[in-house]
Coordinates of C-alpha atoms and ligand atoms in Angstrom, one line a residue:
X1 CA 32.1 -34.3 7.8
X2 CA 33.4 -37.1 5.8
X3 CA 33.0 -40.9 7.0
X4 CA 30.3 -40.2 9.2
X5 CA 27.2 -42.1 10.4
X6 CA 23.9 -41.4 8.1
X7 CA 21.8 -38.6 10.6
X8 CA 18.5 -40.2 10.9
X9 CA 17.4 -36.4 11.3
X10 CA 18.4 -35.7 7.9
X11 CA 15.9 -39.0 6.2
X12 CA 12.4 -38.7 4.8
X13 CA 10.6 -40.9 6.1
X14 CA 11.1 -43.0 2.5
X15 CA 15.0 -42.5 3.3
X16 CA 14.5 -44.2 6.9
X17 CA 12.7 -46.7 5.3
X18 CA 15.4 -47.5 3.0
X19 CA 17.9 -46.9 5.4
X20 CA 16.4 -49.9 7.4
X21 CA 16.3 -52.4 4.2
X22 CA 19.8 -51.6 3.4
X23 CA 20.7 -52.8 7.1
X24 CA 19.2 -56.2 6.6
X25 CA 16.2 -54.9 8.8
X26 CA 12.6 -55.1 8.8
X27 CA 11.0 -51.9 6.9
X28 CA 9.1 -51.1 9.5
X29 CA 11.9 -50.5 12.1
X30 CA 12.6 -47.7 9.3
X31 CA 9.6 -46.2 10.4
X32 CA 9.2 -47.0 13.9
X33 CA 13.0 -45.5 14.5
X34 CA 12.0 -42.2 11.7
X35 CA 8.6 -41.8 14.1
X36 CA 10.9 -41.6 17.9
X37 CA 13.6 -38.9 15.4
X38 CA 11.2 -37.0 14.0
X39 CA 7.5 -37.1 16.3
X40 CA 8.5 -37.5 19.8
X41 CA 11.8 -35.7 19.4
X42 CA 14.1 -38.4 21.0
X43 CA 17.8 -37.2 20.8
X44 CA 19.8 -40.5 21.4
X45 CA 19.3 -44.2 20.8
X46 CA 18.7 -44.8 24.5
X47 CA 15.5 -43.1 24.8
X48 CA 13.7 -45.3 22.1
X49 CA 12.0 -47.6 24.7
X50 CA 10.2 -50.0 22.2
X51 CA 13.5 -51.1 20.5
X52 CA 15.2 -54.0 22.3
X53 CA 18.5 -53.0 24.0
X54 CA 20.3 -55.3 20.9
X55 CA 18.5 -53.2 18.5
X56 CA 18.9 -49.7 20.2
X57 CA 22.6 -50.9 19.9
X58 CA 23.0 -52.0 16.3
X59 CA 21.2 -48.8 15.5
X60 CA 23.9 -47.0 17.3
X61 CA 27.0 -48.0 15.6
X62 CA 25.2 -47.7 12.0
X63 CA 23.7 -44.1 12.5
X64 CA 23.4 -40.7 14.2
X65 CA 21.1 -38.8 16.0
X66 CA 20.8 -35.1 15.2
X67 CA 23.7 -32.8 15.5
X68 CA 23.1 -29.7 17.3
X69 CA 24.0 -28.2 20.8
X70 CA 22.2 -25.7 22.5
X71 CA 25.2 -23.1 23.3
X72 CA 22.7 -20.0 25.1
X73 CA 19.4 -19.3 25.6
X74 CA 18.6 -15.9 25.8
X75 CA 15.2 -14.5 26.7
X76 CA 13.7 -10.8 25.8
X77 CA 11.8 -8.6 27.9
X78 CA 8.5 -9.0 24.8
X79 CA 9.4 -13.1 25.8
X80 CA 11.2 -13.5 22.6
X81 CA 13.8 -16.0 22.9
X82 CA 16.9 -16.5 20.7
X83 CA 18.8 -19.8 20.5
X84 CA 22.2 -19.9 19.5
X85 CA 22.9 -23.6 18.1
X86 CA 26.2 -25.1 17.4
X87 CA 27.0 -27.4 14.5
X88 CA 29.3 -30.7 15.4
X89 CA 32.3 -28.8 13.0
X90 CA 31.6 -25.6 15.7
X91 CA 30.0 -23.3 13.9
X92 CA 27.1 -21.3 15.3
X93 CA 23.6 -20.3 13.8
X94 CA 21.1 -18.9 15.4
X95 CA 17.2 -19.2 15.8
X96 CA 14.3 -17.9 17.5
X97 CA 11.1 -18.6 19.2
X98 CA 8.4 -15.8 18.9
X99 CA 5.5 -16.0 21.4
X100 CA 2.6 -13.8 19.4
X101 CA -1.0 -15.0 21.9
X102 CA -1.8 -18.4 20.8
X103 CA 0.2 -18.5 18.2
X104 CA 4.3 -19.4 18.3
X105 CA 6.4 -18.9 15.3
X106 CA 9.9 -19.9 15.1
X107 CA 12.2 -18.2 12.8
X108 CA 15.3 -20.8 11.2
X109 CA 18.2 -20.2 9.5
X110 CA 19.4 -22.3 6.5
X111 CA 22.9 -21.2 6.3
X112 CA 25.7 -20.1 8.3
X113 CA 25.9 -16.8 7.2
X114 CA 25.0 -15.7 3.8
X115 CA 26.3 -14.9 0.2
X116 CA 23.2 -12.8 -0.8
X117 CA 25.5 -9.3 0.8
X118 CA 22.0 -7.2 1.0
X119 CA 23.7 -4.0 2.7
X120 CA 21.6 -3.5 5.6
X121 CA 21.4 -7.4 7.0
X122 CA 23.6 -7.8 9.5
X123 CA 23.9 -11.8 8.9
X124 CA 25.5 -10.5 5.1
X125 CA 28.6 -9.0 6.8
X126 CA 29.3 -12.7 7.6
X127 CA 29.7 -14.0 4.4
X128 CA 28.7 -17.5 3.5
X129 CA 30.3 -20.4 5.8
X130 CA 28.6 -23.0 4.5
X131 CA 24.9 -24.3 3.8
X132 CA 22.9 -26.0 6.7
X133 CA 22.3 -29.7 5.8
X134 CA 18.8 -30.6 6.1
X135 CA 19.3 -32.5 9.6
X136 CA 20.6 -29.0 10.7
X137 CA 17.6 -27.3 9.8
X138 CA 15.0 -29.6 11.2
X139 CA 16.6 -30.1 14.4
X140 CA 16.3 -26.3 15.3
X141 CA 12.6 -26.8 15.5
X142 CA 13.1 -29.8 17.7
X143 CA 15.1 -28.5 19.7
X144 CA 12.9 -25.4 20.2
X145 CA 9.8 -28.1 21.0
X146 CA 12.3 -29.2 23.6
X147 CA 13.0 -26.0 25.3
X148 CA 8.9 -24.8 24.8
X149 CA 8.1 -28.0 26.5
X150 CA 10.3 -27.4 29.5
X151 CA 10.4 -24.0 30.2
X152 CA 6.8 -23.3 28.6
X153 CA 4.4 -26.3 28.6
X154 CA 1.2 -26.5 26.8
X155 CA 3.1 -23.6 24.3
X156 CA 3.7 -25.5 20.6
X157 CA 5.3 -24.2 17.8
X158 CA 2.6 -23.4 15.4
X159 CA 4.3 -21.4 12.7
X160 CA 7.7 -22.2 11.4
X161 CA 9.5 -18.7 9.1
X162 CA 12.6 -19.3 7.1
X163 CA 14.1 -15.9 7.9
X164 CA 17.1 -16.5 10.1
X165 CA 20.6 -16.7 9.0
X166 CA 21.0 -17.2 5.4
X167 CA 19.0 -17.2 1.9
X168 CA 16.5 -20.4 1.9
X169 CA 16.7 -20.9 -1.5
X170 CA 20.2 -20.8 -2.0
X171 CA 20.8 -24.2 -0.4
X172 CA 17.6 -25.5 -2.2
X173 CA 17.7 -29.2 -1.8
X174 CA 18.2 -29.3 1.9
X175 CA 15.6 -26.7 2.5
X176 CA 12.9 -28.7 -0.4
X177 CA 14.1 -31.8 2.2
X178 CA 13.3 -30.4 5.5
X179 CA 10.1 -29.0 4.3
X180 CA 9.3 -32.6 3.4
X181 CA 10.3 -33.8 6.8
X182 CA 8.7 -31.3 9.1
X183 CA 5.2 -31.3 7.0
X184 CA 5.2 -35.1 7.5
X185 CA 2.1 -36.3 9.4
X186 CA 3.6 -38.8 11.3
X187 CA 6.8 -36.6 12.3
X188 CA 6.5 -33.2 13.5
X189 CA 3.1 -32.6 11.1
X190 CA 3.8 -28.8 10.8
X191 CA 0.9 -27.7 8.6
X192 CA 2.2 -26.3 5.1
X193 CA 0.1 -23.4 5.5
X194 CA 2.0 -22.2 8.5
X195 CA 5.3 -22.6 6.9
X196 CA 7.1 -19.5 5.1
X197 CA 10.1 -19.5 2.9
X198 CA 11.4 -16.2 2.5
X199 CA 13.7 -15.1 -0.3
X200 CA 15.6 -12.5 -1.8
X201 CA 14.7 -13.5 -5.3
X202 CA 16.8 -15.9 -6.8
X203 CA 14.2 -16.3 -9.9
X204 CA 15.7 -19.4 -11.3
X205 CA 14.7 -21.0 -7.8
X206 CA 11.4 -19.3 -7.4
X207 CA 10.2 -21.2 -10.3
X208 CA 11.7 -24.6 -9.3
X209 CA 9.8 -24.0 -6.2
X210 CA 6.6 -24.3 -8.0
X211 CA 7.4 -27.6 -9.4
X212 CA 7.4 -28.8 -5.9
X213 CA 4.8 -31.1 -4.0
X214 CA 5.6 -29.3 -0.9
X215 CA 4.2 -25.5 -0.9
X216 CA 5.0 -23.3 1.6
X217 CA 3.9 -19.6 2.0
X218 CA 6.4 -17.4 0.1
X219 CA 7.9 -14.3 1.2
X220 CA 10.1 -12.1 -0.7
X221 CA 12.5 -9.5 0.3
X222 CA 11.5 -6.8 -2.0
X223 CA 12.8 -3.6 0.0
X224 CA 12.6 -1.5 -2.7
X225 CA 10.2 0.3 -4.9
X226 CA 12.6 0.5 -8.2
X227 CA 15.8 -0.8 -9.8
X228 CA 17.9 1.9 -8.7
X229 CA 17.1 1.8 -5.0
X230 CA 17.4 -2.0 -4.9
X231 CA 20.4 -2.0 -7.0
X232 CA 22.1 -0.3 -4.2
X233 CA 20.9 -2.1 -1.0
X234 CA 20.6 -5.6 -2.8
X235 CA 23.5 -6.4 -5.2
X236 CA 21.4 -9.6 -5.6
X237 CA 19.0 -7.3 -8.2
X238 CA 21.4 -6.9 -10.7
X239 CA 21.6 -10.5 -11.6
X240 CA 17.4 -10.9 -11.4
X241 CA 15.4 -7.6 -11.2
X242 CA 12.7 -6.6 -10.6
X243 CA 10.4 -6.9 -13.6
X244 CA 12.0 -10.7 -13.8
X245 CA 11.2 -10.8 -9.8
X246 CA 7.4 -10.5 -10.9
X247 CA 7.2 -12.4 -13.8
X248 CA 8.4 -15.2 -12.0
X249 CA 6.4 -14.4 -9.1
X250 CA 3.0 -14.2 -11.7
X251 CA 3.4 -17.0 -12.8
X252 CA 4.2 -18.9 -9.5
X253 CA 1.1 -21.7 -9.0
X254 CA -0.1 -19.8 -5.8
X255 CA -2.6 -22.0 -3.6
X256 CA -6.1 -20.6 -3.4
X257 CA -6.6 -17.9 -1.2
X258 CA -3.3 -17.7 -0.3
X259 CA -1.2 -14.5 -1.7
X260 CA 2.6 -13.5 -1.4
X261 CA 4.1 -11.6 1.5
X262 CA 6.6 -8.6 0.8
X263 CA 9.3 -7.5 3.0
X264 CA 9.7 -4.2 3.1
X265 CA 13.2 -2.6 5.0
X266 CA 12.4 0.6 5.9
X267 CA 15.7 2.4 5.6
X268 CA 15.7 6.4 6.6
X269 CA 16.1 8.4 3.1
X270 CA 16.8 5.6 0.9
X271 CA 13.7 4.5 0.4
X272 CA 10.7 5.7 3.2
X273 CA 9.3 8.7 1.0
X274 CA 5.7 9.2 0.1
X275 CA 7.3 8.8 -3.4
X276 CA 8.7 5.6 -3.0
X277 CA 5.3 4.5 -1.0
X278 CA 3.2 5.5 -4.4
X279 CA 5.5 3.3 -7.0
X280 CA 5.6 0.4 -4.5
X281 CA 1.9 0.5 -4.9
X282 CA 1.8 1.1 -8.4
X283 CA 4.3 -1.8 -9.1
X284 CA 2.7 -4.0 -6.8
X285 CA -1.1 -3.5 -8.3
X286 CA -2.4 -7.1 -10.0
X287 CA -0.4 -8.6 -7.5
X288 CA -1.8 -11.2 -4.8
X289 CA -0.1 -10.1 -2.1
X290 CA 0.3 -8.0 1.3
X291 CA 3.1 -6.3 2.4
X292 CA 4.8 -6.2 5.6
X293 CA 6.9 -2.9 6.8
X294 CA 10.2 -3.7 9.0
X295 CA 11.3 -0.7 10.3
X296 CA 15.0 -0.9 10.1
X297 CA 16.6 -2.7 13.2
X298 CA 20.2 -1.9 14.0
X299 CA 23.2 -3.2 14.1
X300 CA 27.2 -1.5 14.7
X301 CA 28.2 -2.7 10.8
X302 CA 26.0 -0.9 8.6
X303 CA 25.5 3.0 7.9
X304 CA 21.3 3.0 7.9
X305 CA 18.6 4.6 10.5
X306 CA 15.3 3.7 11.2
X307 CA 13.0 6.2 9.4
X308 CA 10.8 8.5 12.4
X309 CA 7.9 6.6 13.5
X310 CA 5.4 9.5 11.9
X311 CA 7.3 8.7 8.5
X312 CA 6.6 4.9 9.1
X313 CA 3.4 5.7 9.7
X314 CA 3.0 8.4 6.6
X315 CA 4.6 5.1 4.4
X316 CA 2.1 3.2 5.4
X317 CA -1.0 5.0 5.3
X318 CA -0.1 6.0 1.7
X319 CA -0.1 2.5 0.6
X320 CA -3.1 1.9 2.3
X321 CA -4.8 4.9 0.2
X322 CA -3.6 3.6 -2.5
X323 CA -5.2 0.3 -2.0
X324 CA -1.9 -1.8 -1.5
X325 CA -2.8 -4.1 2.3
X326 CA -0.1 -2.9 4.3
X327 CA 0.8 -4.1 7.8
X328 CA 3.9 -2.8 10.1
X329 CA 5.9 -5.3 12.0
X330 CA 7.2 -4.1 15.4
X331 CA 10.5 -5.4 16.1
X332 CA 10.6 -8.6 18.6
X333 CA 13.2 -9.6 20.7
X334 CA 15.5 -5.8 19.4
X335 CA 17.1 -6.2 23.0
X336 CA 18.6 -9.3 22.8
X337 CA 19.5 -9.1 18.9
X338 CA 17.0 -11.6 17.6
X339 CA 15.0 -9.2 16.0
X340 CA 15.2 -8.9 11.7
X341 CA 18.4 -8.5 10.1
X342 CA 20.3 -8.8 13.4
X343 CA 21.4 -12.2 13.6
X344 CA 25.1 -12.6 13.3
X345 CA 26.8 -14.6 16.3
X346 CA 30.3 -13.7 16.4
X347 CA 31.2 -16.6 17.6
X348 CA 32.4 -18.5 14.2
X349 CA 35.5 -17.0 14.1
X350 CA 34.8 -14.8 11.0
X351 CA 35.3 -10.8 11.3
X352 CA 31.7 -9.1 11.0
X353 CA 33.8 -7.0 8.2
X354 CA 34.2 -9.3 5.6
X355 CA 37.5 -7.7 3.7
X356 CA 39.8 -6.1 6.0
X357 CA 43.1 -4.7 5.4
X358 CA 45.1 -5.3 8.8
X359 CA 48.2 -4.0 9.7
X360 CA 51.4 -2.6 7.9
X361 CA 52.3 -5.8 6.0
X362 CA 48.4 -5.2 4.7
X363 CA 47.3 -8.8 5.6
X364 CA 43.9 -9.4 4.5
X365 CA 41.7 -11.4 6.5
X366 CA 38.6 -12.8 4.8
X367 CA 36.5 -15.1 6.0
Ligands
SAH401 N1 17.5 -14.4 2.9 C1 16.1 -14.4 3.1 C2 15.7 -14.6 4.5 C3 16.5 -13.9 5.6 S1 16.3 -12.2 5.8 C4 15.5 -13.1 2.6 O1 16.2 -12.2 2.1 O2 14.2 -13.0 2.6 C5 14.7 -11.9 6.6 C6 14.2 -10.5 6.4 O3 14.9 -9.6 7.2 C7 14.3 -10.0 5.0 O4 13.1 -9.5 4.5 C8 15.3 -8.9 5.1 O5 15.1 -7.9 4.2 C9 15.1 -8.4 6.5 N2 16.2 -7.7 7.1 C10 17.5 -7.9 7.0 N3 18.2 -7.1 7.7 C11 17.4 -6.3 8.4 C12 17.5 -5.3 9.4 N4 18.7 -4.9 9.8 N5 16.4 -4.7 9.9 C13 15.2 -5.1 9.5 N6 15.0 -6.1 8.6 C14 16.1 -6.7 8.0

């Protein structure tokens, strides 16, 4: 939105810092403000005790605090809970909180909906609305500390995924600039090691990512052992293949000890065989890396099954023969629609087809 207040949840710490020059203040009110934002979470001037009430005031009519709601909470049966988030220009994105033992991993989206149009994802049907700014995406894990803190005490976020609504990488700078926020010691101090930024490949970006000071754990969508098959479930392949997927992936400056996760969708007779199980192993030999099976999670728009679970299993176990570490992620929160691939709110007033033909006059809606 135009004419707005600067969102202190959007600033580096630098930019707070700068921010507070620019007014005329002190730098470190840059900080001290950037610290109640960012570490302890505070939503509105009001709560930021150590600022006098003149200060607290200024502050007010100069910025912004955050910019989400909390529209519904809604809790799985496995404890999964899915939050559905609404921006100040009412669109909805969705995010969820993952309770795994000690460890909690959130899973945030970066868009509202997505341009990327892989066929089985339910978030593609959507289209792209428009990219989160990087205020949006931080604030989901705030607001998630919030809600653990309540309704969970003593459970912390501990591992942060970029695998909700949208394709990290395609709104680049306000994903590079929450990453930067959220591994900030003296804000939230999520550890870049239990970050992940998952992507459908856009190469170009990959390799940009590399350049960076902040290094998250990478995940890529692969979904397919060949061209052909991932041609047809990810138009996205067609522009960047596979063989330019790997190169760029090769050469990407990989942390020690650390190696790149694959996604694999495992969609019944497209590409589950024993076949396709042998050249994903073949293609994926040299490579640092693990992959992880999805089974296929549902969702009314597209025309896919899950494979059997003994051909899930017979997938598996042939990679595993063949020497490729494979691991098989059972869905979390299916009942609620938080699990993989199944987050696409309705509510943003876009048809979950994304051409339609209505009507005799043959309007077309679009989104
Ligand atoms: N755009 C990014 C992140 C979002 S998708 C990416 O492509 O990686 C997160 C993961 O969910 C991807 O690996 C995607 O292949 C997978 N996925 C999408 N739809 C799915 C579905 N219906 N069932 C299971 N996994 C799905």
């Amino acid at each position: 939105m135009k004419d707005e207040l600067p969102d202190l949840r959007a600033m580096t710490l630098a930019d707070a810092e700068a921010f507070a020059i620019a007014q005329g203040w002190p730098r470190f009110r840059g900080e001290q403000v950037w610290r109640w934002v960012h570490d302890r979470g505070a939503r509105d001037f009001d709560e930021m005790t150590n600022l006098p009430r003149e200060v607290r005031a200024e502050l007010a009519a100069r910025a912004r605090v955050g910019s989400l709601a909390v529209a519904e909470v809604q809790t799985s049966r496995d404890g999964t809970r899915k939050l559905r988030l609404t921006t100040r220009d009412g669109k909805s994105i969705e995010s969820v909180i993952i309770p795994d033992g000690d460890k909690t991993t959130q899973c945030i989206s970066s868009q509202v909906g997505c341009a990327i149009d892989c066929q089985f994802c339910a978030t593609a049907k959507l289209g792209l609305v428009r990219n989160l700014d990087a205020g949006e995406i931080v604030d989901q894990v705030y607001i998630a500390r919030r809600l653990l803190h309540d309704v969970e005490p003593g459970r912390r976020i501990t591992n942060l995924v970029y695998m909700g609504m949208g394709e990290p990488l395609h709104n680049y700078d306000n994903v590079v600039r929450s990453l930067r926020i959220l591994t900030d010691d003296k804000g939230a101090g999520l550890s870049q090691r239990r970050i992940t930024v998952s992507t459908a490949g856009l190469v170009p970006r990959l390799e940009k990512l590399g350049g960076e000071d902040v290094r998250p754990n990478l995940a890529v969508s692969l979904n397919a052992p060949n061209d052909e098959i991932r041609d047809a479930i990810m138009p996205i392949n067609r522009k960047w293949n596979i063989a330019a997927l790997l190169a760029a992936l090769r050469a990407y400056p990989l942390e020690q000890r650390r190696r790149i996760t694959f996604e694999y969708v495992l969609l019944a007779g497209v590409n589950d065989s024993l076949r396709d199980a042998a050249q994903l192993a073949k293609l994926l030999r040299g490579v640092k890396c693990k992959v992880n099976l999805i089974p296929w999670n549902p969702h009314p728009e597209a025309p896919y099954q899950r494979p059997a679970p003994a051909v899930i299993d017979a997938f598996q176990a042939e990679c595993k023969r063949l020497g490729l570490p494979t691991y098989l992620r059972t869905p979390r929160g299916d009942d609620i629609d938080a699990a993989c691939g199944q987050l696409a709110n309705r509510s943003n007033g876009v048809p979950l087809v994304p051409l339609r033909v209505r009507g005799r006059a043959g309007n077309i809606t679009t989104e």
